[in-house]
Amino acid sequence: MISKGPSYFIAGALAGVLLATVGFTWFVRGLNTPGAAGGAGHVVLKLAHGLDQQHPVHLAMEVFAQRVAEKSAGALQIEIIPNGQLGSETECLEQVQHGALAMTKVSAAPLESFIPEFAVFGMPYLFRSEQHNWDVLDGPIGRELLLKGESAGLRGLCYYDAGARSFYTVDKPILKPDDLKGLKIRVQESPTSMEMVEALGGSPTPISFGELYTALQQKMVVGAENNPPSFYSNRHFEVCKHYSLDEHARVPDILMISPRVWDQLPPPMQAWLQEAADESADYQRQIWREQTEEVLAAVVDKGVAIHRPDQAAFAAKAAPMLAKYDGTPLGDLIRRIKEVP
């Protein structure tokens, strides 16, 4: 349930004091980019991402923007720019790093190129269950990871649920690890994702998500891996008629803000942003569960066969990939995650 924020009177009075005292000249003179802008008594932070406007994560970001506006009585506003209008996930991350963009939403997978610790999310079968996943992310380890990228120009505010990733294929079902042998499977731009598919026997092929539908249609790749809502919302079910719920990885989406922007905001505005982000994450988890159930039923109606293979066989095949990191910093993080009850 989304909680009510402070009264408009209190928020408005505080915002007025902040604007009069601070002036936010940094947003106007120091940044000189489309990332943030001041004027007319308020500050606008631009938030760009690559999802469509029906996606649960976009809907959560709309709640985020709404709650920020309510908490600040309009003094702080979020302008959402969806559908990849400002570039790919990696391009938006780079804009946030350079201060040209205030905020973005990104999958944890491409983040490993900027923050090495985020490779942990690509480790197959690291999380024992959905509950274990959230126990980790909502705890000290999750908070630690959100702040790991500050030195790289990236600060995490919250995690959005992106479910479990599973394989879907054009015409050959994946029922056991050997079924992946020799198959060209699209992966994200992530070394760990590539290593994971190789460990399971497939041939990983990095392709931009926006180009994936055509690549599947033309059989440049014969399969991909993603969560059910993304499989449905991007209409990949029109090309891929087998979805195997092996649930090999849980790779969250993350709401990021530029530390340059964050550090220039006074503490009350930082608090409003963090509170609104947390509330939007709670909301998103609810609608994600509902939509996952709905879309699995919908793709069956569209002629997709849903398979539920023995996940233990896949986990056993992938185990050596995790073991090879023993004794490394990433291996230590893997151990800490496994030790969370």
mmCIF file of C-alpha atoms in Angstrom:
data_model
loop_
_atom_site.group_PDB
_atom_site.id
_atom_site.type_symbol
_atom_site.label_atom_id
_atom_site.label_comp_id
_atom_site.label_asym_id
_atom_site.label_seq_id
_atom_site.Cartn_x
_atom_site.Cartn_y
_atom_site.Cartn_z
ATOM 1 C CA MET A 1 0.000 0.000 0.000
ATOM 2 C CA ILE A 2 1.335 3.435 -0.894
ATOM 3 C CA SER A 3 1.527 5.591 2.203
ATOM 4 C CA LYS A 4 0.491 9.228 2.311
ATOM 5 C CA GLY A 5 3.253 11.817 2.346
ATOM 6 C CA PRO A 6 3.520 15.030 4.401
ATOM 7 C CA SER A 7 0.848 17.673 4.002
ATOM 8 C CA TYR A 8 1.068 20.036 1.083
ATOM 9 C CA PHE A 9 1.320 22.963 3.494
ATOM 10 C CA ILE A 10 4.353 21.597 5.322
ATOM 11 C CA ALA A 11 6.031 20.323 2.159
ATOM 12 C CA GLY A 12 5.327 23.551 0.332
ATOM 13 C CA ALA A 13 6.662 25.703 3.138
ATOM 14 C CA LEU A 14 9.832 23.645 3.407
ATOM 15 C CA ALA A 15 10.303 23.598 -0.362
ATOM 16 C CA GLY A 16 9.906 27.363 -0.440
ATOM 17 C CA VAL A 17 12.612 27.810 2.160
ATOM 18 C CA LEU A 18 14.911 25.447 0.278
ATOM 19 C CA LEU A 19 14.395 27.204 -3.021
ATOM 20 C CA ALA A 20 14.896 30.623 -1.492
ATOM 21 C CA THR A 21 17.999 29.526 0.415
ATOM 22 C CA VAL A 22 19.711 27.271 -2.076
ATOM 23 C CA GLY A 23 18.447 28.756 -5.317
ATOM 24 C CA PHE A 24 19.478 25.615 -7.206
ATOM 25 C CA THR A 25 21.900 27.643 -9.295
ATOM 26 C CA TRP A 26 23.873 24.440 -9.906
ATOM 27 C CA PHE A 27 21.026 23.038 -11.994
ATOM 28 C CA VAL A 28 20.947 26.172 -14.122
ATOM 29 C CA ARG A 29 24.552 27.250 -14.429
ATOM 30 C CA GLY A 30 26.784 24.419 -13.298
ATOM 31 C CA LEU A 31 25.239 21.505 -15.187
ATOM 32 C CA ASN A 32 24.138 23.076 -18.468
ATOM 33 C CA THR A 33 22.666 19.775 -19.631
ATOM 34 C CA PRO A 34 19.176 18.346 -20.140
ATOM 35 C CA GLY A 35 19.636 16.197 -17.028
ATOM 36 C CA ALA A 36 18.156 18.648 -14.588
ATOM 37 C CA ALA A 37 16.728 22.137 -14.809
ATOM 38 C CA GLY A 38 15.646 24.790 -12.341
ATOM 39 C CA GLY A 39 13.287 27.666 -12.691
ATOM 40 C CA ALA A 40 9.684 28.747 -12.142
ATOM 41 C CA GLY A 41 10.012 27.706 -8.498
ATOM 42 C CA HIS A 42 10.758 24.028 -9.061
ATOM 43 C CA VAL A 43 13.385 21.519 -10.117
ATOM 44 C CA VAL A 44 12.804 18.922 -12.818
ATOM 45 C CA LEU A 45 14.854 15.707 -12.984
ATOM 46 C CA LYS A 46 14.768 13.814 -16.280
ATOM 47 C CA LEU A 47 14.372 10.041 -16.039
ATOM 48 C CA ALA A 48 14.930 8.113 -19.294
ATOM 49 C CA HIS A 49 14.513 4.380 -19.906
ATOM 50 C CA GLY A 50 13.938 1.896 -22.719
ATOM 51 C CA LEU A 51 10.648 0.253 -21.688
ATOM 52 C CA ASP A 52 7.190 0.781 -23.153
ATOM 53 C CA GLN A 53 4.554 2.670 -21.186
ATOM 54 C CA GLN A 54 2.541 -0.444 -20.275
ATOM 55 C CA HIS A 55 5.462 -2.209 -18.620
ATOM 56 C CA PRO A 56 5.127 -2.687 -14.820
ATOM 57 C CA VAL A 57 8.427 -0.900 -14.242
ATOM 58 C CA HIS A 58 7.280 2.151 -16.206
ATOM 59 C CA LEU A 59 4.027 2.165 -14.235
ATOM 60 C CA ALA A 60 6.070 2.080 -11.027
ATOM 61 C CA MET A 61 8.149 5.027 -12.213
ATOM 62 C CA GLU A 62 4.938 6.957 -12.815
ATOM 63 C CA VAL A 63 4.043 6.280 -9.168
ATOM 64 C CA PHE A 64 7.555 7.416 -8.219
ATOM 65 C CA ALA A 65 7.082 10.705 -10.087
ATOM 66 C CA GLN A 66 3.649 11.205 -8.550
ATOM 67 C CA ARG A 67 4.880 10.614 -5.012
ATOM 68 C CA VAL A 68 7.887 12.928 -5.476
ATOM 69 C CA ALA A 69 5.581 15.712 -6.650
ATOM 70 C CA GLU A 70 3.204 15.122 -3.730
ATOM 71 C CA LYS A 71 5.924 15.004 -1.081
ATOM 72 C CA SER A 72 7.563 18.188 -2.361
ATOM 73 C CA ALA A 73 4.318 20.039 -3.160
ATOM 74 C CA GLY A 74 5.573 20.362 -6.729
ATOM 75 C CA ALA A 75 8.992 21.789 -5.876
ATOM 76 C CA LEU A 76 10.689 18.624 -7.177
ATOM 77 C CA GLN A 77 9.368 16.933 -10.308
ATOM 78 C CA ILE A 78 10.317 13.905 -12.389
ATOM 79 C CA GLU A 79 10.001 13.979 -16.180
ATOM 80 C CA ILE A 80 9.859 10.408 -17.537
ATOM 81 C CA ILE A 81 11.155 9.770 -21.077
ATOM 82 C CA PRO A 82 10.294 6.158 -22.082
ATOM 83 C CA ASN A 83 10.779 3.896 -25.100
ATOM 84 C CA GLY A 84 14.510 4.425 -25.508
ATOM 85 C CA GLN A 85 14.070 7.965 -26.798
ATOM 86 C CA LEU A 86 17.409 9.007 -25.284
ATOM 87 C CA GLY A 87 19.272 5.839 -26.218
ATOM 88 C CA SER A 88 19.971 2.294 -25.076
ATOM 89 C CA GLU A 89 20.446 1.301 -21.436
ATOM 90 C CA THR A 90 24.213 1.641 -21.749
ATOM 91 C CA GLU A 91 23.899 5.018 -23.463
ATOM 92 C CA CYS A 92 21.570 6.292 -20.724
ATOM 93 C CA LEU A 93 23.978 5.043 -18.058
ATOM 94 C CA GLU A 94 26.803 6.962 -19.697
ATOM 95 C CA GLN A 95 24.652 10.108 -19.816
ATOM 96 C CA VAL A 96 23.922 9.737 -16.091
ATOM 97 C CA GLN A 97 27.645 9.300 -15.402
ATOM 98 C CA HIS A 98 28.436 12.529 -17.239
ATOM 99 C CA GLY A 99 25.547 14.474 -15.699
ATOM 100 C CA ALA A 100 23.731 14.894 -19.020
ATOM 101 C CA LEU A 101 20.807 12.885 -17.608
ATOM 102 C CA ALA A 102 19.648 12.922 -13.996
ATOM 103 C CA MET A 103 18.166 9.429 -13.748
ATOM 104 C CA THR A 104 17.647 6.167 -15.588
ATOM 105 C CA LYS A 105 16.304 2.668 -15.077
ATOM 106 C CA VAL A 106 18.643 -0.113 -16.065
ATOM 107 C CA SER A 107 18.887 -3.864 -15.783
ATOM 108 C CA ALA A 108 21.610 -5.030 -13.406
ATOM 109 C CA ALA A 109 23.248 -6.982 -16.264
ATOM 110 C CA PRO A 110 24.856 -4.111 -18.240
ATOM 111 C CA LEU A 111 25.794 -2.465 -14.938
ATOM 112 C CA GLU A 112 28.587 -4.999 -14.450
ATOM 113 C CA SER A 113 30.593 -3.132 -17.111
ATOM 114 C CA PHE A 114 30.493 -0.112 -14.793
ATOM 115 C CA ILE A 115 30.322 -1.793 -11.359
ATOM 116 C CA PRO A 116 32.069 -5.219 -11.293
ATOM 117 C CA GLU A 117 30.100 -6.456 -8.263
ATOM 118 C CA PHE A 118 26.890 -6.427 -10.304
ATOM 119 C CA ALA A 119 28.149 -9.512 -12.139
ATOM 120 C CA VAL A 120 26.759 -11.431 -9.176
ATOM 121 C CA PHE A 121 23.216 -11.040 -10.543
ATOM 122 C CA GLY A 122 24.151 -13.017 -13.645
ATOM 123 C CA MET A 123 25.260 -16.027 -11.617
ATOM 124 C CA PRO A 124 22.879 -18.899 -12.393
ATOM 125 C CA TYR A 125 20.836 -20.347 -9.538
ATOM 126 C CA LEU A 126 22.515 -18.174 -6.920
ATOM 127 C CA PHE A 127 19.206 -17.260 -5.315
ATOM 128 C CA ARG A 128 17.370 -20.218 -3.798
ATOM 129 C CA SER A 129 13.920 -18.705 -4.276
ATOM 130 C CA GLU A 130 12.078 -15.458 -4.901
ATOM 131 C CA GLN A 131 11.919 -14.879 -1.128
ATOM 132 C CA HIS A 132 15.679 -15.420 -0.751
ATOM 133 C CA ASN A 133 16.219 -12.926 -3.567
ATOM 134 C CA TRP A 134 14.270 -10.201 -1.749
ATOM 135 C CA ASP A 135 15.779 -11.046 1.628
ATOM 136 C CA VAL A 136 19.168 -10.271 0.058
ATOM 137 C CA LEU A 137 18.143 -7.147 -1.873
ATOM 138 C CA ASP A 138 16.146 -5.633 0.988
ATOM 139 C CA GLY A 139 18.993 -6.249 3.428
ATOM 140 C CA PRO A 140 22.500 -4.878 3.992
ATOM 141 C CA ILE A 141 23.973 -6.565 0.897
ATOM 142 C CA GLY A 142 21.372 -5.014 -1.377
ATOM 143 C CA ARG A 143 21.892 -1.532 0.056
ATOM 144 C CA GLU A 144 25.657 -1.924 -0.190
ATOM 145 C CA LEU A 145 25.367 -2.779 -3.891
ATOM 146 C CA LEU A 146 23.117 0.213 -4.613
ATOM 147 C CA LEU A 147 25.876 2.522 -3.383
ATOM 148 C CA LYS A 148 28.810 0.653 -4.965
ATOM 149 C CA GLY A 149 28.709 2.730 -8.138
ATOM 150 C CA GLU A 150 28.985 6.194 -6.634
ATOM 151 C CA SER A 151 32.645 6.493 -7.565
ATOM 152 C CA ALA A 152 31.668 5.525 -11.129
ATOM 153 C CA GLY A 153 28.981 8.215 -11.283
ATOM 154 C CA LEU A 154 26.011 5.952 -10.540
ATOM 155 C CA ARG A 155 23.905 5.789 -7.362
ATOM 156 C CA GLY A 156 21.123 3.246 -6.954
ATOM 157 C CA LEU A 157 17.838 4.227 -5.310
ATOM 158 C CA CYS A 158 15.846 0.986 -5.391
ATOM 159 C CA TYR A 159 15.369 -2.399 -7.035
ATOM 160 C CA TYR A 160 12.433 -3.187 -9.295
ATOM 161 C CA ASP A 161 11.326 -6.772 -9.730
ATOM 162 C CA ALA A 162 12.330 -8.259 -13.074
ATOM 163 C CA GLY A 163 11.333 -11.787 -12.101
ATOM 164 C CA ALA A 164 13.213 -14.890 -13.100
ATOM 165 C CA ARG A 165 14.818 -15.180 -16.521
ATOM 166 C CA SER A 166 14.045 -18.279 -18.580
ATOM 167 C CA PHE A 167 14.758 -19.502 -22.102
ATOM 168 C CA TYR A 168 12.340 -19.136 -25.003
ATOM 169 C CA THR A 169 12.975 -20.524 -28.465
ATOM 170 C CA VAL A 170 11.591 -20.373 -31.968
ATOM 171 C CA ASP A 171 10.840 -24.022 -32.598
ATOM 172 C CA LYS A 172 12.831 -26.336 -30.289
ATOM 173 C CA PRO A 173 11.898 -26.565 -26.585
ATOM 174 C CA ILE A 174 14.609 -26.429 -23.933
ATOM 175 C CA LEU A 175 13.776 -29.298 -21.584
ATOM 176 C CA LYS A 176 17.271 -30.156 -20.354
ATOM 177 C CA PRO A 177 20.699 -28.476 -20.535
ATOM 178 C CA ASP A 178 21.788 -30.594 -23.496
ATOM 179 C CA ASP A 179 18.973 -29.048 -25.557
ATOM 180 C CA LEU A 180 20.937 -25.793 -25.573
ATOM 181 C CA LYS A 181 23.951 -27.347 -27.242
ATOM 182 C CA GLY A 182 24.938 -25.332 -30.307
ATOM 183 C CA LEU A 183 21.907 -23.024 -30.156
ATOM 184 C CA LYS A 184 22.495 -19.313 -30.758
ATOM 185 C CA ILE A 185 20.839 -17.613 -27.788
ATOM 186 C CA ARG A 186 20.549 -13.851 -27.483
ATOM 187 C CA VAL A 187 22.014 -12.461 -24.263
ATOM 188 C CA GLN A 188 22.341 -9.003 -22.750
ATOM 189 C CA GLU A 189 25.553 -7.036 -23.116
ATOM 190 C CA SER A 190 27.013 -8.751 -20.076
ATOM 191 C CA PRO A 191 30.091 -10.982 -19.850
ATOM 192 C CA THR A 192 28.433 -12.964 -17.056
ATOM 193 C CA SER A 193 25.302 -13.579 -19.140
ATOM 194 C CA MET A 194 27.494 -14.877 -21.939
ATOM 195 C CA GLU A 195 29.416 -17.100 -19.540
ATOM 196 C CA MET A 196 26.162 -18.445 -18.105
ATOM 197 C CA VAL A 197 24.781 -19.518 -21.493
ATOM 198 C CA GLU A 198 28.131 -21.085 -22.378
ATOM 199 C CA ALA A 199 28.163 -22.966 -19.063
ATOM 200 C CA LEU A 200 24.763 -24.420 -19.917
ATOM 201 C CA GLY A 201 25.941 -25.448 -23.387
ATOM 202 C CA GLY A 202 24.512 -22.724 -25.607
ATOM 203 C CA SER A 203 26.148 -20.228 -27.958
ATOM 204 C CA PRO A 204 25.618 -16.716 -26.516
ATOM 205 C CA THR A 205 25.016 -13.869 -28.960
ATOM 206 C CA PRO A 206 24.786 -10.290 -27.630
ATOM 207 C CA ILE A 207 22.103 -8.335 -29.496
ATOM 208 C CA SER A 208 20.408 -5.054 -28.603
ATOM 209 C CA PHE A 209 16.969 -5.720 -27.128
ATOM 210 C CA GLY A 210 15.377 -3.382 -29.648
ATOM 211 C CA GLU A 211 16.751 -5.523 -32.493
ATOM 212 C CA LEU A 212 15.849 -8.877 -30.955
ATOM 213 C CA TYR A 213 12.397 -9.366 -32.530
ATOM 214 C CA THR A 214 13.841 -9.090 -36.033
ATOM 215 C CA ALA A 215 16.822 -11.267 -35.106
ATOM 216 C CA LEU A 216 14.475 -14.020 -33.908
ATOM 217 C CA GLN A 217 12.244 -13.611 -36.941
ATOM 218 C CA GLN A 218 15.209 -13.970 -39.296
ATOM 219 C CA LYS A 219 16.770 -16.713 -37.120
ATOM 220 C CA MET A 220 19.969 -14.783 -36.577
ATOM 221 C CA VAL A 221 19.400 -16.279 -33.116
ATOM 222 C CA VAL A 222 16.958 -19.089 -32.374
ATOM 223 C CA GLY A 223 16.212 -18.161 -28.806
ATOM 224 C CA ALA A 224 16.609 -15.690 -25.985
ATOM 225 C CA GLU A 225 16.115 -15.496 -22.238
ATOM 226 C CA ASN A 226 13.957 -13.092 -20.291
ATOM 227 C CA ASN A 227 11.059 -12.789 -17.875
ATOM 228 C CA PRO A 228 7.405 -13.442 -18.855
ATOM 229 C CA PRO A 229 6.176 -9.803 -18.940
ATOM 230 C CA SER A 230 9.017 -8.793 -21.273
ATOM 231 C CA PHE A 231 8.419 -11.869 -23.455
ATOM 232 C CA TYR A 232 4.807 -10.769 -23.807
ATOM 233 C CA SER A 233 5.066 -6.967 -23.985
ATOM 234 C CA ASN A 234 7.667 -7.133 -26.757
ATOM 235 C CA ARG A 235 5.558 -9.670 -28.691
ATOM 236 C CA HIS A 236 8.318 -12.252 -28.879
ATOM 237 C CA PHE A 237 5.584 -14.868 -28.510
ATOM 238 C CA GLU A 238 4.723 -14.170 -32.163
ATOM 239 C CA VAL A 239 8.045 -15.743 -33.172
ATOM 240 C CA CYS A 240 9.011 -18.029 -30.272
ATOM 241 C CA LYS A 241 6.548 -20.830 -29.573
ATOM 242 C CA HIS A 242 8.341 -22.511 -26.648
ATOM 243 C CA TYR A 243 8.947 -20.974 -23.226
ATOM 244 C CA SER A 244 10.891 -23.125 -20.752
ATOM 245 C CA LEU A 245 10.662 -21.904 -17.164
ATOM 246 C CA ASP A 246 14.117 -22.972 -16.041
ATOM 247 C CA GLU A 247 14.428 -19.684 -14.060
ATOM 248 C CA HIS A 248 18.210 -19.612 -14.257
ATOM 249 C CA ALA A 249 18.758 -16.057 -12.964
ATOM 250 C CA ARG A 250 17.050 -13.219 -11.130
ATOM 251 C CA VAL A 251 18.399 -9.953 -12.534
ATOM 252 C CA PRO A 252 16.622 -6.920 -11.043
ATOM 253 C CA ASP A 253 16.024 -3.556 -12.626
ATOM 254 C CA ILE A 254 17.564 -0.645 -10.758
ATOM 255 C CA LEU A 255 16.554 2.995 -10.536
ATOM 256 C CA MET A 256 19.746 5.070 -10.794
ATOM 257 C CA ILE A 257 20.505 8.728 -10.147
ATOM 258 C CA SER A 258 23.603 10.761 -10.921
ATOM 259 C CA PRO A 259 25.591 11.391 -7.701
ATOM 260 C CA ARG A 260 26.316 14.859 -9.105
ATOM 261 C CA VAL A 261 22.579 15.562 -9.000
ATOM 262 C CA TRP A 262 22.023 13.768 -5.686
ATOM 263 C CA ASP A 263 24.792 15.637 -3.891
ATOM 264 C CA GLN A 264 23.396 19.023 -4.949
ATOM 265 C CA LEU A 265 19.952 18.294 -3.508
ATOM 266 C CA PRO A 266 19.329 19.350 0.105
ATOM 267 C CA PRO A 267 18.603 16.502 2.565
ATOM 268 C CA PRO A 268 14.792 16.895 2.538
ATOM 269 C CA MET A 269 14.686 16.455 -1.230
ATOM 270 C CA GLN A 270 17.025 13.474 -1.028
ATOM 271 C CA ALA A 271 14.656 11.966 1.547
ATOM 272 C CA TRP A 272 11.621 12.572 -0.672
ATOM 273 C CA LEU A 273 13.334 10.882 -3.608
ATOM 274 C CA GLN A 274 14.368 7.847 -1.561
ATOM 275 C CA GLU A 275 10.963 7.477 0.102
ATOM 276 C CA ALA A 276 9.161 7.762 -3.237
ATOM 277 C CA ALA A 277 11.529 5.232 -4.830
ATOM 278 C CA ASP A 278 10.921 2.714 -2.037
ATOM 279 C CA GLU A 279 7.150 3.174 -2.283
ATOM 280 C CA SER A 280 7.228 2.727 -6.058
ATOM 281 C CA ALA A 281 9.273 -0.470 -5.631
ATOM 282 C CA ASP A 282 6.654 -1.923 -3.249
ATOM 283 C CA TYR A 283 3.916 -1.060 -5.747
ATOM 284 C CA GLN A 284 5.867 -2.531 -8.653
ATOM 285 C CA ARG A 285 6.368 -5.883 -6.937
ATOM 286 C CA GLN A 286 2.626 -6.235 -6.496
ATOM 287 C CA ILE A 287 1.724 -5.516 -10.109
ATOM 288 C CA TRP A 288 4.674 -7.598 -11.361
ATOM 289 C CA ARG A 289 3.304 -10.744 -9.705
ATOM 290 C CA GLU A 290 -0.159 -10.088 -11.089
ATOM 291 C CA GLN A 291 1.073 -9.397 -14.611
ATOM 292 C CA THR A 292 3.385 -12.430 -14.664
ATOM 293 C CA GLU A 293 0.421 -14.730 -14.058
ATOM 294 C CA GLU A 294 -1.700 -12.907 -16.617
ATOM 295 C CA VAL A 295 0.858 -12.946 -19.419
ATOM 296 C CA LEU A 296 1.713 -16.627 -19.021
ATOM 297 C CA ALA A 297 -1.961 -17.401 -19.563
ATOM 298 C CA ALA A 298 -2.092 -14.941 -22.467
ATOM 299 C CA VAL A 299 0.854 -16.443 -24.375
ATOM 300 C CA VAL A 300 -0.649 -19.915 -24.065
ATOM 301 C CA ASP A 301 -3.730 -18.501 -25.797
ATOM 302 C CA LYS A 302 -1.367 -17.221 -28.504
ATOM 303 C CA GLY A 303 -0.059 -20.726 -29.172
ATOM 304 C CA VAL A 304 3.035 -20.797 -26.947
ATOM 305 C CA ALA A 305 3.866 -24.043 -25.153
ATOM 306 C CA ILE A 306 4.956 -23.486 -21.535
ATOM 307 C CA HIS A 307 7.489 -26.029 -20.284
ATOM 308 C CA ARG A 308 8.610 -26.565 -16.678
ATOM 309 C CA PRO A 309 11.910 -28.458 -16.864
ATOM 310 C CA ASP A 310 13.822 -29.924 -13.933
ATOM 311 C CA GLN A 311 15.685 -26.868 -12.638
ATOM 312 C CA ALA A 312 18.041 -29.030 -10.575
ATOM 313 C CA ALA A 313 19.605 -30.412 -13.762
ATOM 314 C CA PHE A 314 20.341 -26.878 -14.996
ATOM 315 C CA ALA A 315 21.689 -25.809 -11.604
ATOM 316 C CA ALA A 316 24.055 -28.801 -11.516
ATOM 317 C CA LYS A 317 25.319 -27.982 -15.000
ATOM 318 C CA ALA A 318 25.980 -24.361 -14.004
ATOM 319 C CA ALA A 319 27.571 -25.085 -10.593
ATOM 320 C CA PRO A 320 31.205 -25.056 -11.851
ATOM 321 C CA MET A 321 30.703 -21.492 -13.071
ATOM 322 C CA LEU A 322 30.031 -20.289 -9.522
ATOM 323 C CA ALA A 323 32.764 -22.460 -7.996
ATOM 324 C CA LYS A 324 35.479 -20.914 -10.178
ATOM 325 C CA TYR A 325 35.055 -17.598 -8.326
ATOM 326 C CA ASP A 326 35.978 -19.104 -4.955
ATOM 327 C CA GLY A 327 38.722 -17.054 -3.319
ATOM 328 C CA THR A 328 37.959 -13.884 -5.298
ATOM 329 C CA PRO A 329 36.085 -10.727 -4.190
ATOM 330 C CA LEU A 330 33.135 -11.791 -6.324
ATOM 331 C CA GLY A 331 33.313 -15.240 -4.770
ATOM 332 C CA ASP A 332 33.148 -13.656 -1.325
ATOM 333 C CA LEU A 333 29.989 -11.788 -2.351
ATOM 334 C CA ILE A 334 28.500 -15.037 -3.685
ATOM 335 C CA ARG A 335 29.278 -16.703 -0.343
ATOM 336 C CA ARG A 336 27.658 -13.880 1.636
ATOM 337 C CA ILE A 337 24.508 -14.105 -0.498
ATOM 338 C CA LYS A 338 24.311 -17.874 -0.018
ATOM 339 C CA GLU A 339 24.627 -17.404 3.759
ATOM 340 C CA VAL A 340 21.552 -15.135 3.955
ATOM 341 C CA PRO A 341 18.869 -17.387 5.552
#
